[in-house]
Short mmCIF file of C-alpha atoms in Angstrom, two decimals:
data_model
loop_
_atom_site.label_atom_id
_atom_site.label_comp_id
_atom_site.label_asym_id
_atom_site.label_seq_id
_atom_site.Cartn_x
_atom_site.Cartn_y
_atom_site.Cartn_z
CA UNK A 40 0.00 0.00 0.00
CA UNK A 41 1.17 3.50 -0.89
CA UNK A 42 0.45 6.52 1.37
CA UNK A 43 -2.14 7.86 -1.08
CA UNK A 44 -4.09 4.58 -0.64
CA UNK A 45 -4.26 4.64 3.18
CA UNK A 46 -7.41 6.50 4.23
CA UNK A 47 -9.05 7.39 7.51
CA UNK A 48 -12.78 8.18 7.74
CA UNK A 49 -14.75 9.56 10.68
CA UNK A 50 -17.63 11.87 11.63
CA UNK A 51 -17.36 15.26 13.30
CA UNK A 52 -20.40 16.73 15.01
CA UNK A 53 -20.59 20.54 15.18
CA UNK A 54 -23.17 22.75 16.88
CA UNK A 55 -24.02 25.43 14.36
CA UNK A 56 -24.08 28.66 16.34
CA UNK A 57 -21.76 27.95 19.25
CA UNK A 58 -18.46 29.79 19.44
CA UNK A 59 -15.78 29.77 22.11
CA UNK A 60 -15.83 31.20 25.62
CA UNK A 61 -16.47 34.93 25.63
CA UNK A 62 -16.54 37.80 28.09
CA UNK A 63 -19.70 39.87 27.75
CA UNK A 64 -19.78 43.38 29.23
CA UNK A 65 -23.22 44.50 30.45
CA UNK A 66 -24.45 47.83 31.75
CA UNK A 67 -26.06 46.41 34.88
CA UNK A 68 -24.06 44.39 37.38
CA UNK A 69 -27.07 42.35 38.45
CA UNK A 70 -28.03 41.19 34.97
CA UNK A 71 -26.76 37.77 33.89
CA UNK A 72 -24.31 37.85 30.98
CA UNK A 73 -25.33 35.96 27.84
CA UNK A 74 -23.10 34.83 24.98
CA UNK A 75 -24.28 36.52 21.77
CA UNK A 76 -23.00 33.69 19.54
CA UNK A 77 -25.09 30.85 20.99
CA UNK A 78 -28.13 31.63 18.85
CA UNK A 79 -28.47 28.28 17.06
CA UNK A 80 -27.50 25.03 18.77
CA UNK A 81 -28.59 22.59 16.07
CA UNK A 82 -26.11 19.83 15.28
CA UNK A 83 -24.53 19.25 11.86
CA UNK A 84 -22.40 16.18 11.12
CA UNK A 85 -19.47 16.26 8.70
CA UNK A 86 -18.12 12.93 7.41
CA UNK A 87 -14.48 13.41 6.44
CA UNK A 88 -11.78 11.24 4.82
CA UNK A 89 -8.04 11.97 4.69
CA UNK A 90 -5.06 9.95 3.47
CA UNK A 91 -1.43 9.57 4.53
CA UNK A 92 -0.25 11.72 1.61
CA UNK A 93 -2.05 14.75 3.11
CA UNK A 94 -5.07 14.72 0.80
CA UNK A 95 -8.71 15.25 1.78
CA UNK A 96 -11.87 14.70 -0.24
CA UNK A 97 -15.02 16.88 -0.06
CA UNK A 98 -17.14 15.91 2.95
CA UNK A 99 -20.67 14.67 3.44
CA UNK A 100 -22.58 17.36 5.34
CA UNK A 101 -25.59 15.97 7.22
CA UNK A 102 -28.17 18.43 8.51
CA UNK A 103 -31.14 17.71 10.72
CA UNK A 104 -34.36 17.82 8.74
CA UNK A 105 -36.35 16.13 6.00
CA UNK A 106 -35.66 18.27 2.90
CA UNK A 107 -32.77 20.03 1.17
CA UNK A 108 -33.70 23.63 0.42
CA UNK A 109 -32.86 25.96 -2.46
CA UNK A 110 -31.44 28.28 0.16
CA UNK A 111 -28.80 25.70 1.12
CA UNK A 112 -27.15 25.73 -2.33
CA UNK A 113 -27.56 29.41 -3.22
CA UNK A 114 -24.87 30.94 -5.43
CA UNK A 115 -24.31 33.47 -2.65
CA UNK A 116 -22.80 30.68 -0.54
CA UNK A 117 -19.11 29.78 -0.78
CA UNK A 118 -19.73 26.06 -1.36
CA UNK A 119 -17.52 23.38 -2.89
CA UNK A 120 -19.53 22.09 -5.91
CA UNK A 121 -18.47 18.54 -5.00
CA UNK A 122 -19.78 18.78 -1.44
CA UNK A 123 -22.35 16.06 -0.72
CA UNK A 124 -25.41 17.35 1.17
CA UNK A 125 -27.64 15.04 3.18
CA UNK A 126 -30.44 15.22 5.74
CA UNK A 127 -31.58 12.96 8.56
CA UNK A 128 -34.12 13.29 11.35
CA UNK A 129 -31.37 13.43 13.99
CA UNK A 130 -28.55 15.20 12.15
CA UNK A 131 -26.37 12.08 12.56
CA UNK A 132 -25.26 9.52 10.00
CA UNK A 133 -27.45 6.45 9.43
CA UNK A 134 -27.16 3.30 7.30
CA UNK A 135 -28.60 4.92 4.18
CA UNK A 136 -26.41 8.02 4.35
CA UNK A 137 -23.42 5.89 5.22
CA UNK A 138 -23.93 3.78 2.10
CA UNK A 139 -24.26 6.92 -0.03
CA UNK A 140 -20.99 8.18 1.40
CA UNK A 141 -19.12 4.92 0.66
CA UNK A 142 -20.12 5.21 -3.01
CA UNK A 143 -18.95 8.82 -2.85
CA UNK A 144 -15.66 7.78 -1.21
CA UNK A 145 -15.01 5.11 -3.84
CA UNK A 146 -15.64 7.60 -6.64
CA UNK A 147 -13.13 10.18 -5.41
CA UNK A 148 -10.38 7.92 -4.13
CA UNK A 149 -9.99 5.82 -7.28
CA UNK A 150 -9.53 8.77 -9.65
CA UNK A 151 -6.20 8.51 -11.49
CA UNK A 152 -5.35 5.11 -9.97
CA UNK A 153 -4.99 1.69 -11.53
CA UNK A 154 -8.04 -0.51 -11.12
CA UNK A 155 -6.12 -3.37 -9.52
CA UNK A 156 -4.73 -1.27 -6.65
CA UNK A 157 -6.09 -1.83 -3.17
CA UNK A 158 -7.07 0.93 -0.77
CA UNK A 159 -7.20 0.71 3.02
CA UNK A 160 -10.00 2.45 4.90
CA UNK A 161 -9.36 2.92 8.63
CA UNK A 162 -12.35 3.69 10.85
CA UNK A 163 -13.84 3.19 14.31
CA UNK A 164 -16.62 0.82 15.30
CA UNK A 165 -19.68 2.91 14.37
CA UNK A 166 -22.59 0.59 13.55
CA UNK A 167 -23.41 2.38 10.28
CA UNK A 168 -20.26 0.91 8.72
CA UNK A 169 -20.88 -2.75 9.57
CA UNK A 170 -23.90 -3.80 7.55
CA UNK A 171 -23.62 -6.68 5.11
CA UNK A 172 -23.94 -4.29 2.16
CA UNK A 173 -21.02 -2.25 3.45
CA UNK A 174 -18.65 -5.17 3.85
CA UNK A 175 -19.61 -6.60 0.47
CA UNK A 176 -19.10 -3.24 -1.20
CA UNK A 177 -15.65 -2.86 0.38
CA UNK A 178 -14.33 -6.13 -1.02
CA UNK A 179 -16.00 -5.70 -4.43
CA UNK A 180 -14.27 -2.33 -4.87
CA UNK A 181 -10.88 -3.51 -3.56
CA UNK A 182 -11.17 -1.53 -0.34
CA UNK A 183 -9.60 -3.16 2.69
CA UNK A 184 -11.60 -2.19 5.83
CA UNK A 185 -9.53 -1.83 9.00
CA UNK A 186 -11.35 -1.51 12.32
CA UNK A 187 -9.61 0.36 15.13
CA UNK A 188 -9.73 -1.02 18.70
CA UNK A 189 -12.17 0.59 21.08
CA UNK A 190 -11.26 3.33 23.58
CA UNK A 191 -7.94 4.34 22.02
CA UNK A 192 -9.07 6.05 18.81
CA UNK A 193 -7.83 9.33 20.30
CA UNK A 194 -4.25 8.13 19.68
CA UNK A 195 -4.80 5.72 16.76
CA UNK A 196 -7.23 7.58 14.50
CA UNK A 197 -5.54 10.46 12.61
CA UNK A 198 -8.72 12.55 12.38
CA UNK A 199 -9.10 12.38 16.17
CA UNK A 200 -5.40 12.92 16.93
CA UNK A 201 -5.03 16.51 15.72
CA UNK A 202 -7.39 17.31 12.84
CA UNK A 203 -10.92 17.66 14.22
CA UNK A 204 -9.61 19.63 17.21
CA UNK A 205 -8.11 22.48 15.13
CA UNK A 206 -11.16 22.38 12.85
CA UNK A 207 -13.50 23.08 15.78
CA UNK A 208 -11.23 25.86 17.06
CA UNK A 209 -11.18 27.59 13.66
CA UNK A 210 -14.94 27.19 13.42
CA UNK A 211 -15.50 28.76 16.85
CA UNK A 212 -13.32 31.71 15.82
CA UNK A 213 -15.41 32.12 12.67
CA UNK A 214 -18.62 32.21 14.72
CA UNK A 215 -17.11 34.82 17.05
CA UNK A 216 -15.99 36.99 14.11
CA UNK A 217 -19.46 36.81 12.55
CA UNK A 218 -21.01 37.71 15.91
CA UNK A 219 -18.84 40.83 16.18
CA UNK A 220 -19.89 41.77 12.65
CA UNK A 221 -23.52 41.87 13.71
CA UNK A 222 -24.61 38.31 12.92
CA UNK A 223 -26.94 37.51 15.80
CA UNK A 224 -28.45 34.41 14.14
CA UNK A 225 -25.82 31.97 12.86
CA UNK A 226 -27.99 29.32 11.18
CA UNK A 227 -27.61 26.51 8.61
CA UNK A 228 -27.10 28.93 5.73
CA UNK A 229 -24.28 30.73 7.55
CA UNK A 230 -22.73 27.39 8.50
CA UNK A 231 -22.65 26.21 4.88
CA UNK A 232 -21.17 29.54 3.78
CA UNK A 233 -18.39 29.34 6.39
CA UNK A 234 -17.44 25.67 6.23
CA UNK A 235 -15.30 25.76 3.09
CA UNK A 236 -12.91 28.40 4.43
CA UNK A 237 -12.74 26.76 7.86
CA UNK A 238 -11.79 23.41 6.29
CA UNK A 239 -9.02 25.09 4.27
CA UNK A 240 -7.56 26.49 7.48
CA UNK A 241 -7.71 23.20 9.40
CA UNK A 242 -7.05 20.50 6.80
CA UNK A 243 -3.57 21.42 5.65
CA UNK A 244 -1.48 18.71 3.90
CA UNK A 245 1.38 19.07 6.38
CA UNK A 246 -0.97 18.69 9.35
CA UNK A 247 -2.59 15.59 7.86
CA UNK A 248 0.74 13.90 7.12
CA UNK A 249 1.87 14.72 10.65
CA UNK A 250 -1.13 13.06 12.32
CA UNK A 251 -0.64 9.85 10.34
CA UNK A 252 2.94 9.84 11.62
CA UNK A 253 1.81 10.50 15.21
CA UNK A 254 -0.64 7.58 14.95
CA UNK A 255 2.19 5.32 13.72
CA UNK A 256 0.32 4.49 10.51
CA UNK A 257 2.65 6.09 7.95
CA UNK A 258 5.52 5.61 8.15
CA UNK A 259 4.59 2.43 10.00
CA UNK A 260 5.87 2.87 13.55
CA UNK A 261 4.01 0.98 16.33
CA UNK A 262 6.27 2.41 19.03
CA UNK A 263 4.80 5.88 18.37
CA UNK A 264 1.58 4.58 19.95
CA UNK A 265 2.93 1.94 22.33
CA UNK A 266 5.05 4.49 24.16
CA UNK A 267 1.89 6.47 24.92
CA UNK A 268 0.25 3.37 26.43
CA UNK A 269 2.98 2.67 28.99
CA UNK A 270 1.94 2.76 32.63
CA UNK A 271 2.63 6.14 34.07
CA UNK A 272 4.50 6.17 37.39
CA UNK A 273 2.70 7.75 40.29
CA UNK A 274 3.86 11.35 40.50
CA UNK A 275 5.91 12.18 43.55
CA UNK A 276 4.63 14.74 46.00
CA UNK A 277 6.46 17.98 45.26
CA UNK A 278 8.49 19.48 48.11
CA UNK A 279 6.78 22.27 50.05
CA UNK A 280 7.29 25.68 48.55
CA UNK A 281 8.73 28.45 50.70
CA UNK A 282 6.10 30.91 51.86
CA UNK A 283 5.64 33.94 49.68
CA UNK A 284 6.89 37.18 51.03
CA UNK A 285 4.07 39.46 51.99
CA UNK A 286 3.87 42.78 50.23
CA UNK A 287 4.63 45.38 52.86
CA UNK A 288 2.69 48.61 52.49
CA UNK A 289 4.34 51.91 53.44
CA UNK A 290 4.24 52.52 57.22
CA UNK A 291 1.66 54.93 58.51
CA UNK A 292 3.35 58.29 59.22
CA UNK A 293 3.15 59.19 62.90
CA UNK A 294 5.31 62.30 63.12
CA UNK A 295 5.00 65.64 61.34
CA UNK A 296 8.15 65.23 59.28
CA UNK A 297 7.08 61.68 58.30
CA UNK A 298 3.68 62.97 57.22
CA UNK A 299 5.27 65.69 55.09
CA UNK A 300 7.66 63.22 53.45
CA UNK A 301 4.85 60.71 52.82
CA UNK A 302 2.68 63.37 51.16
CA UNK A 303 5.50 64.67 48.98
CA UNK A 304 6.50 61.17 47.86
CA UNK A 305 3.19 59.30 47.48
CA UNK A 306 0.61 62.01 46.82
CA UNK A 307 2.30 64.94 45.12
CA UNK A 308 5.00 62.95 43.35
CA UNK A 309 7.92 64.93 44.78
CA UNK A 310 11.28 63.24 45.17
CA UNK A 311 12.15 63.73 48.87
CA UNK A 312 15.88 63.78 48.10
CA UNK A 313 16.03 66.11 45.06
CA UNK A 314 12.86 68.07 45.72
CA UNK A 315 11.79 67.83 42.04
CA UNK A 316 8.08 67.97 41.32
CA UNK A 317 6.98 65.23 38.90
CA UNK A 318 3.21 65.31 39.10
CA UNK A 319 2.49 67.79 36.28
CA UNK A 320 4.60 66.08 33.58
CA UNK A 321 3.12 62.76 34.61
CA UNK A 322 -0.44 64.03 34.27
CA UNK A 323 0.29 65.64 30.92
CA UNK A 324 1.83 62.41 29.65
CA UNK A 325 -1.27 60.48 30.68
CA UNK A 326 -3.49 63.06 28.96
CA UNK A 327 -1.43 62.74 25.76
CA UNK A 328 -1.64 58.95 25.79
CA UNK A 329 -5.38 59.05 26.44
CA UNK A 330 -5.99 61.49 23.58
CA UNK A 331 -3.98 59.33 21.15
CA UNK A 332 -5.84 56.20 22.26
CA UNK A 333 -9.21 57.94 21.81
CA UNK A 334 -8.29 59.03 18.27
CA UNK A 335 -7.12 55.53 17.38
CA UNK A 336 -10.30 54.00 18.78
CA UNK A 337 -12.34 56.39 16.65
CA UNK A 338 -10.53 55.28 13.50
CA UNK A 339 -11.00 51.63 14.43
CA UNK A 340 -14.70 52.20 15.08
CA UNK A 341 -15.12 53.75 11.61
CA UNK A 342 -13.36 50.81 9.96
CA UNK A 343 -15.42 48.35 11.99
CA UNK A 344 -18.65 50.06 10.94
CA UNK A 345 -17.72 49.66 7.28
CA UNK A 346 -16.94 45.95 7.83
CA UNK A 347 -20.24 45.44 9.65
CA UNK A 348 -22.21 47.09 6.83
CA UNK A 349 -20.49 44.97 4.16
CA UNK A 350 -21.04 41.77 6.15
CA UNK A 351 -24.68 42.66 6.86
CA UNK A 352 -25.48 43.28 3.19
CA UNK A 353 -23.84 40.00 2.13
CA UNK A 354 -25.69 38.13 4.87
CA UNK A 355 -29.05 39.56 3.77
CA UNK A 356 -28.44 38.25 0.24
CA UNK A 357 -27.66 34.77 1.57
CA UNK A 358 -30.70 34.67 3.86
CA UNK A 359 -33.01 35.94 1.13
CA UNK A 360 -32.75 32.70 -0.86
CA UNK A 361 -35.63 30.65 -2.26
CA UNK A 362 -37.43 28.75 0.51
CA UNK A 363 -38.64 25.92 -1.76
CA UNK A 364 -37.05 22.50 -1.40
CA UNK A 365 -34.99 20.56 -3.94
CA UNK A 366 -35.54 17.01 -2.72
CA UNK A 367 -36.81 15.06 0.26
CA UNK A 368 -34.27 13.01 2.17
CA UNK A 369 -31.19 11.29 0.80
CA UNK A 370 -28.07 13.04 -0.50
CA UNK A 371 -27.22 15.28 -3.43
CA UNK A 372 -24.09 16.97 -4.77
CA UNK A 373 -24.07 20.75 -4.59
CA UNK A 374 -23.49 21.03 -8.34
CA UNK A 375 -26.48 18.74 -9.06
CA UNK A 376 -28.65 20.74 -6.67
CA UNK A 377 -27.65 24.00 -8.34
CA UNK A 378 -28.50 22.54 -11.76
CA UNK A 379 -31.98 21.70 -10.48
CA UNK A 380 -32.37 25.21 -9.11
CA UNK A 381 -31.28 26.70 -12.44
CA UNK A 382 -33.80 24.54 -14.33
CA UNK A 383 -36.57 25.58 -11.96
CA UNK A 384 -35.64 29.25 -12.35
CA UNK A 385 -35.77 28.88 -16.15
CA UNK A 386 -39.19 27.27 -15.88
CA UNK A 387 -40.37 30.08 -13.59
CA UNK A 388 -39.15 32.64 -16.14
CA UNK A 389 -40.98 30.84 -18.97
CA UNK A 390 -44.20 30.75 -16.95
CA UNK A 391 -43.87 34.42 -16.15
CA UNK A 392 -43.26 35.21 -19.83
CA UNK A 393 -46.34 33.24 -20.90
CA UNK A 394 -48.43 35.00 -18.25
CA UNK A 395 -47.26 38.42 -19.46
CA UNK A 396 -47.95 37.49 -23.09
CA UNK A 397 -51.40 36.19 -22.19
CA UNK A 398 -52.20 39.41 -20.33
CA UNK A 399 -51.21 41.53 -23.33
CA UNK A 400 -53.34 39.44 -25.71
CA UNK A 401 -56.46 39.82 -23.56
CA UNK A 402 -56.07 43.59 -23.44
#
């Protein structure tokens, strides 16, 4: 087997509108702070496949629902045409969607390869991959299924080692950025628009090759995993730390000369030895810094307002899409869905033209 023929497949569940931890500033102390990004908690499942050469194929995106809408494949969305869209009642993969994805996987991973070459598909023990039809399909298409042991996929499965983690971090950052740009409802449409760029950031060839190496799969190196499974010695109790020195505040002045010196040094900013007054230059310096900071904040606010307006206008176009559905259930490629939308739009235009012509003839 060559590195381009060793594949790992797994699912990644993502809550649509949930970003990272945030600090929210409110006007009232007594009011509970709420995260502005957690506006949509619906789950979407991405089924991904990567190989030891650092390649990744377009994913299967499973949304919760019964139909695939026009709005989900709008031209305003930054979608990979080869993305496979699917729906299920739970938002998770099932046997039917899993079978659709295996056909999809076979199609993309055999391009440009000789027909007699075998491929290895590494995965965990999810039940959707162990039906009779699955196993039969694997062997018929010269795909060698390899099941990972339970409970240690976090160190054996490349996607779990260090691919899905960065993906979720980049996605949370994207949600936070959209929130700051005025997006207070990050829904399915916004998720589909964002996912292509987030995947580009997370699924870099170097990162993918590195995780296969960490998992000991390519180059083949069992010790990379076995060393992590060694029994860890009980940590020794650290020696007691010396007590921290307490911060000693200035002594309270009790005599007249001590009071005068304390005032000159700590209140008026006068050096008791030289007698120089430093309070006025210090205040002027603070005023100068504050004025510069205020001017800079004003410029940033103007730039931010422009960014918010641009983002808001683009978001309105995406959310304004056709609310009719393309198909019920199953899966469909984005490019096929867009072809159906284009045909329907042409038919709508023809109907409108006939209606206009009919109206003119009656008058």
